Short mmCIF file of C-alpha atoms and ligand atoms in Angstrom, two decimals:
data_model
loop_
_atom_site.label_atom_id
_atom_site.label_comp_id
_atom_site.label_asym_id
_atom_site.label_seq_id
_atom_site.Cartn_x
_atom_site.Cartn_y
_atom_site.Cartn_z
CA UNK A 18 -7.26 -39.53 -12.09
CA UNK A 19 -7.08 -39.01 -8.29
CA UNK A 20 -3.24 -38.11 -8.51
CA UNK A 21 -3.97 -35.37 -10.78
CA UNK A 22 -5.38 -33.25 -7.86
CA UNK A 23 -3.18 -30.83 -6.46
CA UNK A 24 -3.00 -29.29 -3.12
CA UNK A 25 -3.82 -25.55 -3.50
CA UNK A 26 -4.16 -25.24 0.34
CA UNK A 27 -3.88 -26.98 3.15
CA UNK A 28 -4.74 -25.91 6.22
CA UNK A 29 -4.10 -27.69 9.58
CA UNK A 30 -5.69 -27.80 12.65
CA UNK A 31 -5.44 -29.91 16.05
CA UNK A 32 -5.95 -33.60 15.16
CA UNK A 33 -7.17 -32.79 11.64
CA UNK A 34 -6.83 -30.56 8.24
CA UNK A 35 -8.41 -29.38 5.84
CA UNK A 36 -7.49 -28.88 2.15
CA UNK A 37 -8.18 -27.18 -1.05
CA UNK A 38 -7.44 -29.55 -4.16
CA UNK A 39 -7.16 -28.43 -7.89
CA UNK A 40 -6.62 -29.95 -11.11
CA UNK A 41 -5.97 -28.10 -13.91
CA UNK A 42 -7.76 -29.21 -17.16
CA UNK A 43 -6.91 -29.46 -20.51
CA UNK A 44 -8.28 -25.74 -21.20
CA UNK A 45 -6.23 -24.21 -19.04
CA UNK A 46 -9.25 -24.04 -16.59
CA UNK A 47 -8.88 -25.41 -12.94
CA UNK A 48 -11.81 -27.31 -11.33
CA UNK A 49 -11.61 -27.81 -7.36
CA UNK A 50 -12.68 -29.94 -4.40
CA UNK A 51 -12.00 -30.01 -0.68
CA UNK A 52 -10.72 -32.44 1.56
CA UNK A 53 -11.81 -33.16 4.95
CA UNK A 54 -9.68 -35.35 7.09
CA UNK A 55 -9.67 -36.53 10.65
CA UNK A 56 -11.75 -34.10 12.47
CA UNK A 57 -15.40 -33.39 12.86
CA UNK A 58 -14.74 -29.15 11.51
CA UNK A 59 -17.95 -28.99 12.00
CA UNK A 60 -17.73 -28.00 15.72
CA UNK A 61 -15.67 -25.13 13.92
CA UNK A 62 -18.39 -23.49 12.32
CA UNK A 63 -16.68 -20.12 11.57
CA UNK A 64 -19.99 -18.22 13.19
CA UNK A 65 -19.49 -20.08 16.26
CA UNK A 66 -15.66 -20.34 16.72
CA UNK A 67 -14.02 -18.29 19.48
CA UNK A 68 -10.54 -18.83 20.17
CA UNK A 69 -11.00 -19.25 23.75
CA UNK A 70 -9.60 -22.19 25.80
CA UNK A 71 -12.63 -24.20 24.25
CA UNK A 72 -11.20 -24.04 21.25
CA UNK A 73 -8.89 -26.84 22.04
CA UNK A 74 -11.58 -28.63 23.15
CA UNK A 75 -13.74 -28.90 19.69
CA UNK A 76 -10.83 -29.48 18.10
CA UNK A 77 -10.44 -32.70 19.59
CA UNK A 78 -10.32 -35.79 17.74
CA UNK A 79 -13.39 -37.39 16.70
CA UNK A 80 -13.92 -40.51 14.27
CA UNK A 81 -11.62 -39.81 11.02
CA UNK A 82 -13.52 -39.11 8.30
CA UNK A 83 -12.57 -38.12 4.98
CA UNK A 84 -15.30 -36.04 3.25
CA UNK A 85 -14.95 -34.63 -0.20
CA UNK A 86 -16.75 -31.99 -1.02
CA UNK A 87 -18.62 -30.81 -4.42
CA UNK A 88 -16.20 -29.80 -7.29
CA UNK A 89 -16.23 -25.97 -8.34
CA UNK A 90 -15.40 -24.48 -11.27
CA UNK A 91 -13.82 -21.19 -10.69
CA UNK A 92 -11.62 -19.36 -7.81
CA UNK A 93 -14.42 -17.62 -6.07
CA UNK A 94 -16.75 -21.08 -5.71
CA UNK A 95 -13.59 -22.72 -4.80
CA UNK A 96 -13.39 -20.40 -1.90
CA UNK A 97 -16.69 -20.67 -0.92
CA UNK A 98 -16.04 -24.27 -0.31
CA UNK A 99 -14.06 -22.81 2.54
CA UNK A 100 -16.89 -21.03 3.97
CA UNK A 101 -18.23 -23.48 6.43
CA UNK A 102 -14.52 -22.89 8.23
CA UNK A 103 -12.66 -20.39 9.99
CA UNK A 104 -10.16 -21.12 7.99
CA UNK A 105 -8.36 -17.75 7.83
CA UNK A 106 -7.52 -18.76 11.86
CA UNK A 107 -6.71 -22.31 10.64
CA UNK A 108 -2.30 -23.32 10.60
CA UNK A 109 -2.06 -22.52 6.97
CA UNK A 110 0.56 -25.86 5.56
CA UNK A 111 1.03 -25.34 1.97
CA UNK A 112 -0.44 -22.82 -0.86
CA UNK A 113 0.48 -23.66 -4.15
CA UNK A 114 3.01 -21.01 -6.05
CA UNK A 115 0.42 -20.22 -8.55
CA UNK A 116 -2.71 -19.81 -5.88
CA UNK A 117 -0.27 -17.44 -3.58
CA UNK A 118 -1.78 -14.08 -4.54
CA UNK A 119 -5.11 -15.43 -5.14
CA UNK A 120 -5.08 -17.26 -1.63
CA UNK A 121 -3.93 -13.66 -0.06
CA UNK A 122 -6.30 -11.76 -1.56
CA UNK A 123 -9.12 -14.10 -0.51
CA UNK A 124 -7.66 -13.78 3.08
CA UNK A 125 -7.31 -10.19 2.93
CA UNK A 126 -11.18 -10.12 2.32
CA UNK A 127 -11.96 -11.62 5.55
CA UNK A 128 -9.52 -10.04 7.67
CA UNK A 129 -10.99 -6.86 6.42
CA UNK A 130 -14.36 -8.63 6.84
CA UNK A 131 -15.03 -10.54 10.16
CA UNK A 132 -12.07 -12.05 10.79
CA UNK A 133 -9.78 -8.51 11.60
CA UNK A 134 -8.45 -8.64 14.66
CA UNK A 135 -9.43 -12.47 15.52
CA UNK A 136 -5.92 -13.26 13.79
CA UNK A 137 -3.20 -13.40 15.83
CA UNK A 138 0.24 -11.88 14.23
CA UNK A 139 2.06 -15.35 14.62
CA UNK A 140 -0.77 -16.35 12.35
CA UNK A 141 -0.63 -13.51 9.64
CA UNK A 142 3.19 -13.94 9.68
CA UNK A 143 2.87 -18.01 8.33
CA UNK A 144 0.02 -16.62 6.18
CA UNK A 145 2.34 -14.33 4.50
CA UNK A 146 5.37 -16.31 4.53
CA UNK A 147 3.55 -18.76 2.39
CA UNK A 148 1.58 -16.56 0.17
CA UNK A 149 4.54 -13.81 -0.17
CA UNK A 150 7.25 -15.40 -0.18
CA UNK A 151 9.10 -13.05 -1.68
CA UNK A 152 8.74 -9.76 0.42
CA UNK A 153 8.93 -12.08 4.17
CA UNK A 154 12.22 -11.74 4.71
CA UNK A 155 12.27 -8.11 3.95
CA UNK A 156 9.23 -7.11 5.54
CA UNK A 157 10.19 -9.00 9.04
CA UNK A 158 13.84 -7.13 8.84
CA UNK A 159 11.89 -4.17 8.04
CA UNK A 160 9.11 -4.62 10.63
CA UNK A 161 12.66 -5.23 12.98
CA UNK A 162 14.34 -2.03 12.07
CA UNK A 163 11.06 -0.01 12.61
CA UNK A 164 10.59 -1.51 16.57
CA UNK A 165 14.38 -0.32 17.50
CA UNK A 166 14.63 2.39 15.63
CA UNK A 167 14.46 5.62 17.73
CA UNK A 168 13.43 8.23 15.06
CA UNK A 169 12.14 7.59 11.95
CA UNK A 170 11.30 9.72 9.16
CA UNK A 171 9.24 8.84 6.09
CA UNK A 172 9.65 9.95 2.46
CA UNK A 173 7.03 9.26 -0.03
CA UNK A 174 6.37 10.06 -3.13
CA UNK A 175 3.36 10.08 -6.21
CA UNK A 176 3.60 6.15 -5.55
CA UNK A 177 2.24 6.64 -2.18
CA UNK A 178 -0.76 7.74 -4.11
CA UNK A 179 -1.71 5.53 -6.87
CA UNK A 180 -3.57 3.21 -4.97
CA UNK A 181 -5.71 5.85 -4.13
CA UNK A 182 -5.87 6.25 -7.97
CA UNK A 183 -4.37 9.08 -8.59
CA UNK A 184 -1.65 9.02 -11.57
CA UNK A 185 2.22 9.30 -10.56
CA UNK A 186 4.35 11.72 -13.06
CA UNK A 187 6.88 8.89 -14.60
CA UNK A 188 5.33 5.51 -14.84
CA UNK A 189 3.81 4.46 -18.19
CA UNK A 190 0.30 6.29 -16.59
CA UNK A 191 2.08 8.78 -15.36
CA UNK A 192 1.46 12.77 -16.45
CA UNK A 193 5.08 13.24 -17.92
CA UNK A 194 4.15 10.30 -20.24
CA UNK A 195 1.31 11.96 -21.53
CA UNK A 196 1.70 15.79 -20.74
CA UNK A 197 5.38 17.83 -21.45
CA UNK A 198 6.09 19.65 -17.68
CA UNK A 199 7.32 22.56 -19.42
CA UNK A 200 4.01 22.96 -20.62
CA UNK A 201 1.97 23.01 -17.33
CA UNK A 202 4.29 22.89 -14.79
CA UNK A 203 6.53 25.59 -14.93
CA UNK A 204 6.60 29.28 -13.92
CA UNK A 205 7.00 29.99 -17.87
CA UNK A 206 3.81 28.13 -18.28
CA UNK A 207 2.16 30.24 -15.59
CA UNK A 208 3.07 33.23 -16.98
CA UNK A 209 3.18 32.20 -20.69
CA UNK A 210 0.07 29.86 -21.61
CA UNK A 211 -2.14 30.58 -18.14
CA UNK A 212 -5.33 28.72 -19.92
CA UNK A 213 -3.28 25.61 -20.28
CA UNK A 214 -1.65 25.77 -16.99
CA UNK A 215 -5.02 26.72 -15.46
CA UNK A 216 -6.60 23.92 -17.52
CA UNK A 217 -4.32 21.09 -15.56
CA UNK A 218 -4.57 21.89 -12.23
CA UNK A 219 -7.91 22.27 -12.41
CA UNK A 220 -8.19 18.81 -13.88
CA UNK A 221 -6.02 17.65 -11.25
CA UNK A 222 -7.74 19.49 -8.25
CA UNK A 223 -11.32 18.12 -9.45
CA UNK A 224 -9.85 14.73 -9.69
CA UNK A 225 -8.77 14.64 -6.62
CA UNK A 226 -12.12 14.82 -5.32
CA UNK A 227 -13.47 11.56 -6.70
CA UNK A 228 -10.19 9.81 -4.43
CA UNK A 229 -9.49 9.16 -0.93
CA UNK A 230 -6.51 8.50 1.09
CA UNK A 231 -5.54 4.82 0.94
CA UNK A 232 -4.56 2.01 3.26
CA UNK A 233 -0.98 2.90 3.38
CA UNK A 234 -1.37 6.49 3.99
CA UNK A 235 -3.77 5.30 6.92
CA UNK A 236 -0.76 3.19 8.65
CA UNK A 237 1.64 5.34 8.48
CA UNK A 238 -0.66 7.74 10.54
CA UNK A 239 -1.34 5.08 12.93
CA UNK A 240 2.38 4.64 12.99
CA UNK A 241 2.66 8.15 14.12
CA UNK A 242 0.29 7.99 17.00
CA UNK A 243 1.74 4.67 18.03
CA UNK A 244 5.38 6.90 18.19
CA UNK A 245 6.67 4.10 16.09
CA UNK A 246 7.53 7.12 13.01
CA UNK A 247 8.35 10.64 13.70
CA UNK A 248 7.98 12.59 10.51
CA UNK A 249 6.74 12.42 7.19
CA UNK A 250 8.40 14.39 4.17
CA UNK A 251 6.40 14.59 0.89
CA UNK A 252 6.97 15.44 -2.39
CA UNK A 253 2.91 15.16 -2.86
CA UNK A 254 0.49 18.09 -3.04
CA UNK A 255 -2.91 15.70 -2.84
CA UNK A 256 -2.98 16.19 0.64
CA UNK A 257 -3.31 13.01 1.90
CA UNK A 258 -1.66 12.28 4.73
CA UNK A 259 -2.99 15.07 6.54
CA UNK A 260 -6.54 13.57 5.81
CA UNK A 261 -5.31 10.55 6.95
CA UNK A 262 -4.58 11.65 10.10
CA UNK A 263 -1.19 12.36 9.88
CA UNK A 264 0.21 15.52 11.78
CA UNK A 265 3.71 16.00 11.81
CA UNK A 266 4.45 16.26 7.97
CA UNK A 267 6.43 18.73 5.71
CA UNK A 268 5.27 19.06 2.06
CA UNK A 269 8.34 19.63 0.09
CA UNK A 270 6.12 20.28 -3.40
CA UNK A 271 3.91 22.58 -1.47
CA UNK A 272 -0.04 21.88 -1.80
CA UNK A 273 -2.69 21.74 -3.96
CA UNK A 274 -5.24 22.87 -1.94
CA UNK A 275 -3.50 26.46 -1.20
CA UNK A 276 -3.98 28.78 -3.59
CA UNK A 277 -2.30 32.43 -3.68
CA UNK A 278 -1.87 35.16 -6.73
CA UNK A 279 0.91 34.80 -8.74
CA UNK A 280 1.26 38.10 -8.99
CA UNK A 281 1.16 39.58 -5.33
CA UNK A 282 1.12 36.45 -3.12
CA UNK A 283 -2.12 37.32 -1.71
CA UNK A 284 -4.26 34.21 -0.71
CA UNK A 285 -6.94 32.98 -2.59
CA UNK A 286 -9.42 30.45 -2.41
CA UNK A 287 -9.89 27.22 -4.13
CA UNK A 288 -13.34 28.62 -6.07
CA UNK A 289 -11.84 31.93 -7.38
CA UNK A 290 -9.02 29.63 -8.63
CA UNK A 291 -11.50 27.30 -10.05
CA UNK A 292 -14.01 30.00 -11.68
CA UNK A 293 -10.36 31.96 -13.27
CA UNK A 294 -11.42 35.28 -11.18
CA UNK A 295 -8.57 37.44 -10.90
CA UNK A 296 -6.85 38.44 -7.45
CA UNK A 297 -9.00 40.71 -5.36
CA UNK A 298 -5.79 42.75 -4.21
CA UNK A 299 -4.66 43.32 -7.30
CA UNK A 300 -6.01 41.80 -10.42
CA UNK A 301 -3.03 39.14 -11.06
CA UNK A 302 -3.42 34.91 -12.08
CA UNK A 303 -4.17 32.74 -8.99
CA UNK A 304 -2.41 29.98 -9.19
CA UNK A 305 -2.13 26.77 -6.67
CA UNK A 306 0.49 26.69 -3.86
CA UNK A 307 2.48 23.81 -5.67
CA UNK A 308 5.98 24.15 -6.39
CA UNK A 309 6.95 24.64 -9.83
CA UNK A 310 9.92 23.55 -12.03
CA UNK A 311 12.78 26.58 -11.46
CA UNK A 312 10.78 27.68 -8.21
CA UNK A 313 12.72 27.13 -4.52
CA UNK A 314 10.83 24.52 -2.14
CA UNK A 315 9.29 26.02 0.60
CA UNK A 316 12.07 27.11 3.24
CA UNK A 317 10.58 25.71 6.38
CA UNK A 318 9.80 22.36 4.79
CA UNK A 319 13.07 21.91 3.40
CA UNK A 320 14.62 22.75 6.75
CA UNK A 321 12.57 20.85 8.76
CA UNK A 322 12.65 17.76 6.71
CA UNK A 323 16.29 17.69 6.59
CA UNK A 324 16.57 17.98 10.73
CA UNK A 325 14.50 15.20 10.79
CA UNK A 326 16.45 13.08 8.42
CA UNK A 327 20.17 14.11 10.05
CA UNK A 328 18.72 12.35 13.17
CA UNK A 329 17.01 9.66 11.76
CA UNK A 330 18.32 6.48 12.54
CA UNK A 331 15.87 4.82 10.39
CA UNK A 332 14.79 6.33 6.97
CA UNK A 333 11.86 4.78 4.81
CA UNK A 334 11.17 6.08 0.99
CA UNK A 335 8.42 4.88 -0.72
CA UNK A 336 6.67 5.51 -3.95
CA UNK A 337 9.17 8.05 -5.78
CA UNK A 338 11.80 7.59 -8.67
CA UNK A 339 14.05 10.40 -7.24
CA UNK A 340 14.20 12.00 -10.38
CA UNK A 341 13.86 15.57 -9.30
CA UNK A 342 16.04 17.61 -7.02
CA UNK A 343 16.73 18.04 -3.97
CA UNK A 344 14.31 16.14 -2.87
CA UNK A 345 16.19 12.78 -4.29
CA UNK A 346 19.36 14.20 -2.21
CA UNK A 347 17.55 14.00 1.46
CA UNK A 348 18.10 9.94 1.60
CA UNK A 349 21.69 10.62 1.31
CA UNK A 350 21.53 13.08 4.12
CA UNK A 351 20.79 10.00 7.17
CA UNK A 352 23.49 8.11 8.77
CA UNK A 353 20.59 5.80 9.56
CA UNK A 354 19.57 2.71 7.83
CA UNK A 355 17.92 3.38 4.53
CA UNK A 356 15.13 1.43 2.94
CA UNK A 357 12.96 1.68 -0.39
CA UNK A 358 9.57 0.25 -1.23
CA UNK A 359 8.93 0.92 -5.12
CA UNK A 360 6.83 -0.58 -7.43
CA UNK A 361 9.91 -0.83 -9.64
CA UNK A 362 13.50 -1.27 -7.86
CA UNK A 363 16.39 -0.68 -9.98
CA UNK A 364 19.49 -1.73 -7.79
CA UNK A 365 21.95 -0.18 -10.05
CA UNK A 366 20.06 3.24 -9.70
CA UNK A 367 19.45 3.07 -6.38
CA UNK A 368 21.43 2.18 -3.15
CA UNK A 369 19.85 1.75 0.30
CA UNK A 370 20.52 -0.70 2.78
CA UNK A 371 17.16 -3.03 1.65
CA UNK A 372 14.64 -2.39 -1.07
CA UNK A 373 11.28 -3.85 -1.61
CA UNK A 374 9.86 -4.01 -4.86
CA UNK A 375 5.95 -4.05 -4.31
CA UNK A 376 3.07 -1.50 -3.84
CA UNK A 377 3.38 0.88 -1.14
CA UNK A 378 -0.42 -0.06 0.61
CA UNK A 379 0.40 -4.24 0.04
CA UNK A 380 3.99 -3.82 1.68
CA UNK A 381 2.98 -1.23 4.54
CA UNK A 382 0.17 -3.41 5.42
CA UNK A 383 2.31 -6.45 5.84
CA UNK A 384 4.92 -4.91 8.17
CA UNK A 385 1.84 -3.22 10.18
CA UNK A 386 1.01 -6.89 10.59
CA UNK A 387 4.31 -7.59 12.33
CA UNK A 388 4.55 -4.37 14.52
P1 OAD B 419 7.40 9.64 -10.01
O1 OAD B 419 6.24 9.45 -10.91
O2 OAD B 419 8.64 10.19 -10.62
O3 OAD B 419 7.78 8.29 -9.28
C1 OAD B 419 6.80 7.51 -8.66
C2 OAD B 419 7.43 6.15 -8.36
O4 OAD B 419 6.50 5.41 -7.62
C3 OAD B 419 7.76 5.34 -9.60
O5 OAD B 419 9.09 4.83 -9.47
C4 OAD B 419 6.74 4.21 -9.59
O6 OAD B 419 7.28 2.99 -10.08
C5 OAD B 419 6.42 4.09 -8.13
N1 OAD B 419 5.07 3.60 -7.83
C6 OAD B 419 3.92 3.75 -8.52
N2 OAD B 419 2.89 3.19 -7.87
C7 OAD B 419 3.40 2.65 -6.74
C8 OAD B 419 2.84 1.93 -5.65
N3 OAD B 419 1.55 1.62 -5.59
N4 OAD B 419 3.68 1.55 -4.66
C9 OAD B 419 5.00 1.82 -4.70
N5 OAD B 419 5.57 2.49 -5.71
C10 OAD B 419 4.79 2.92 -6.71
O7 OAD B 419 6.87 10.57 -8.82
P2 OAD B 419 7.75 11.35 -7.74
O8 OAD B 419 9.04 10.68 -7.51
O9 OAD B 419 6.88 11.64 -6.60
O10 OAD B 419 7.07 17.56 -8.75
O11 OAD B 419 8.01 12.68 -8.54
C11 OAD B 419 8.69 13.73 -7.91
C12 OAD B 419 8.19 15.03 -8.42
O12 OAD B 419 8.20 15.04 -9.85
C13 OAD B 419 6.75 15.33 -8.09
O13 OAD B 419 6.56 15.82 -6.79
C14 OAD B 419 6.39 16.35 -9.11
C15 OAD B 419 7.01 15.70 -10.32
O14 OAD B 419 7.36 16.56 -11.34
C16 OAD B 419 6.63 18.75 -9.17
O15 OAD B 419 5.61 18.86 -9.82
C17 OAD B 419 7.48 19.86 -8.71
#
């Protein structure tokens, strides 16, 4: 029955719209159509469409028609229905609550694709107002507090990295879950069970390899150069903001692409660590320049981080449970507004003037959107 079809998306533009419908069958299974009223979209041909002044002009009314298109039978036919339109730059109406994601991801695809910078922010911000309902608020007070805020410094931790898919240490993937610290990660496990400790950092340094910085790490570096964030402070040893671009950052954790004896502090490089050679200076362990459980953090970084913080007025912490010390005390340390993008966001844990619950890359990409 014709009442049965519901709008997935509707899209709007001058004199005429365009929408997605879908009815849901008894299996669970959706089957979809499109709508064509009012407009001859044809003279919108995505390949063709420039939003110049003449846009206006082929979007003028023509005879109504009302065209419905074939029926498809899964999500990524029902989007190609779309295809003939450049309907990514189209007024976005309605998306249906259970379509949201699947309607953002599709966009995402073609703003990545040939869309990008075609799509004005205005638009973007009713794209995710409708898809993401939930973060909008958030991210527009966030994308707010970022424009005015004289210095801000960033905080990220292991979360900042698992889009790049590289394990955190407390989620249910996490190492801790799978792997005792005390084991690996300690200066008794340096000096007590060396093929063990040797064993997982080597896993961890080759694994590394296979990944690559991710979206988020690339905005906040473009944040940087754009002056709109002044510092980043780490708890990660992957690396990856500096091969992001990123240039004013202090790893707290230290870095696992330094490598040193652990006997005379010599340096080392990353092949003697990875062949187990001894030190050349004096026949000690190499070991990686990460910080281990009972060890001090790094002086400088500490120091440096902290001055940063004290004169933040905005201070942004992503990706980290701060679990471990002292690094969990430096968000304390601001008189600055405080904010916390986390995966998970427990607000009896945690206390900062707003919180985000979301991936790092998803929510950094929708406040670069507003900035
Ligand atoms: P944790 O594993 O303790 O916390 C990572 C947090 O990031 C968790 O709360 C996750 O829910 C969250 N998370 C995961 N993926 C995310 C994503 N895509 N976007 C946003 N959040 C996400 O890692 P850290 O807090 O960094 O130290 O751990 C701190 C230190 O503990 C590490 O530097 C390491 C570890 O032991 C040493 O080894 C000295």
């Amino acid at each position: 029955m014709e009442n049965d079809w519901q709008t997935i998306l509707s899209l709007g533009a001058e004199g005429g719209s365009i929408t997605l419908l879908g009815k849901e069958q008894h299996s669970g299974e959706w089957v979809f159509k499109k709508a064509v009223n009012e407009m001859n979209f044809d003279d919108l041909e995505d390949e063709s469409f420039q939003p110049t002044k003449s846009t206006e002009k082929v979007c003028t009314l023509k005879s109504p028609i009302s065209n419905r298109g074939n029926e498809a039978t899964s999500w990524e036919k029902a989007i190609k229905l779309l295809d003939h339109y450049p309907w990514p730059m189209l007024n976005p109406r309605e998306v249906h609550p259970a379509f949201r994601k699947r309607v953002w991801s599709a966009l995402q695809k073609e703003v990545k694709g040939k869309y990008g910078d075609r799509i004005n922010s205005y638009r973007l911000k009713k794209w995710s107002s409708l898809c993401l309902p939930e973060y909008s608020p958030k991210v527009d007070t966030l994308s707010k507090w970022l424009q005015n805020s004289t210095h801000t410094t960033i905080l990220t931790g292991a979360g900042m990295s698992t889009e790049s898919n590289i394990p955190d240490f407390r989620s249910k993937e996490g190492w801790w879950n799978n792997i005792d610290p005390r084991t690996v990660a300690t200066t008794d496990a340096l000096r007590d069970d060396y093929d063990l400790f040797h064993e997982f950092y080597s896993m961890r340094i080759n694994g590394l390899k296979q990944c690559k910085p991710n979206i988020g790490h690339d905005i906040l570096a473009d944040w940087e150069q754009k002056g709109l964030i002044q510092a980043i402070a780490t708890q990660n040893v992957d690396g990856f903001h500096t091969l992001a671009g990123s240039k004013n950052i202090y790893e707290l954790h230290g870095s696992i692409h330094k490598f040193r004896c652990g006997n005379c502090a010599m340096s080392a490089e990353e092949e003697d660590f990875l062949s187990e050679s001894n030190c050349k200076y004096c026949g000690g362990k190499l070991r990686p320049g990460v910080v281990l459980f009972g060890e001090m953090l790094p002086e400088e970084s500490w120091r440096d981080s902290l001055t940063h913080i004290q004169k933040s007025d905005l201070v942004i912490v992503i990706g980290t449970s701060l679990e471990v010390y002292p690094a969990s005390q430096l968000p304390k340390m601001t008189n600055g507004k405080t904010v916390y993008i986390n995966a998970e966001v427990d607000t009896t844990h945690h206390n900062f003037d707003l919180m985000i619950e979301g991936k790092a890359g998803e929510i950094l990409k929708l406040v670069d959107e507003l900035v």
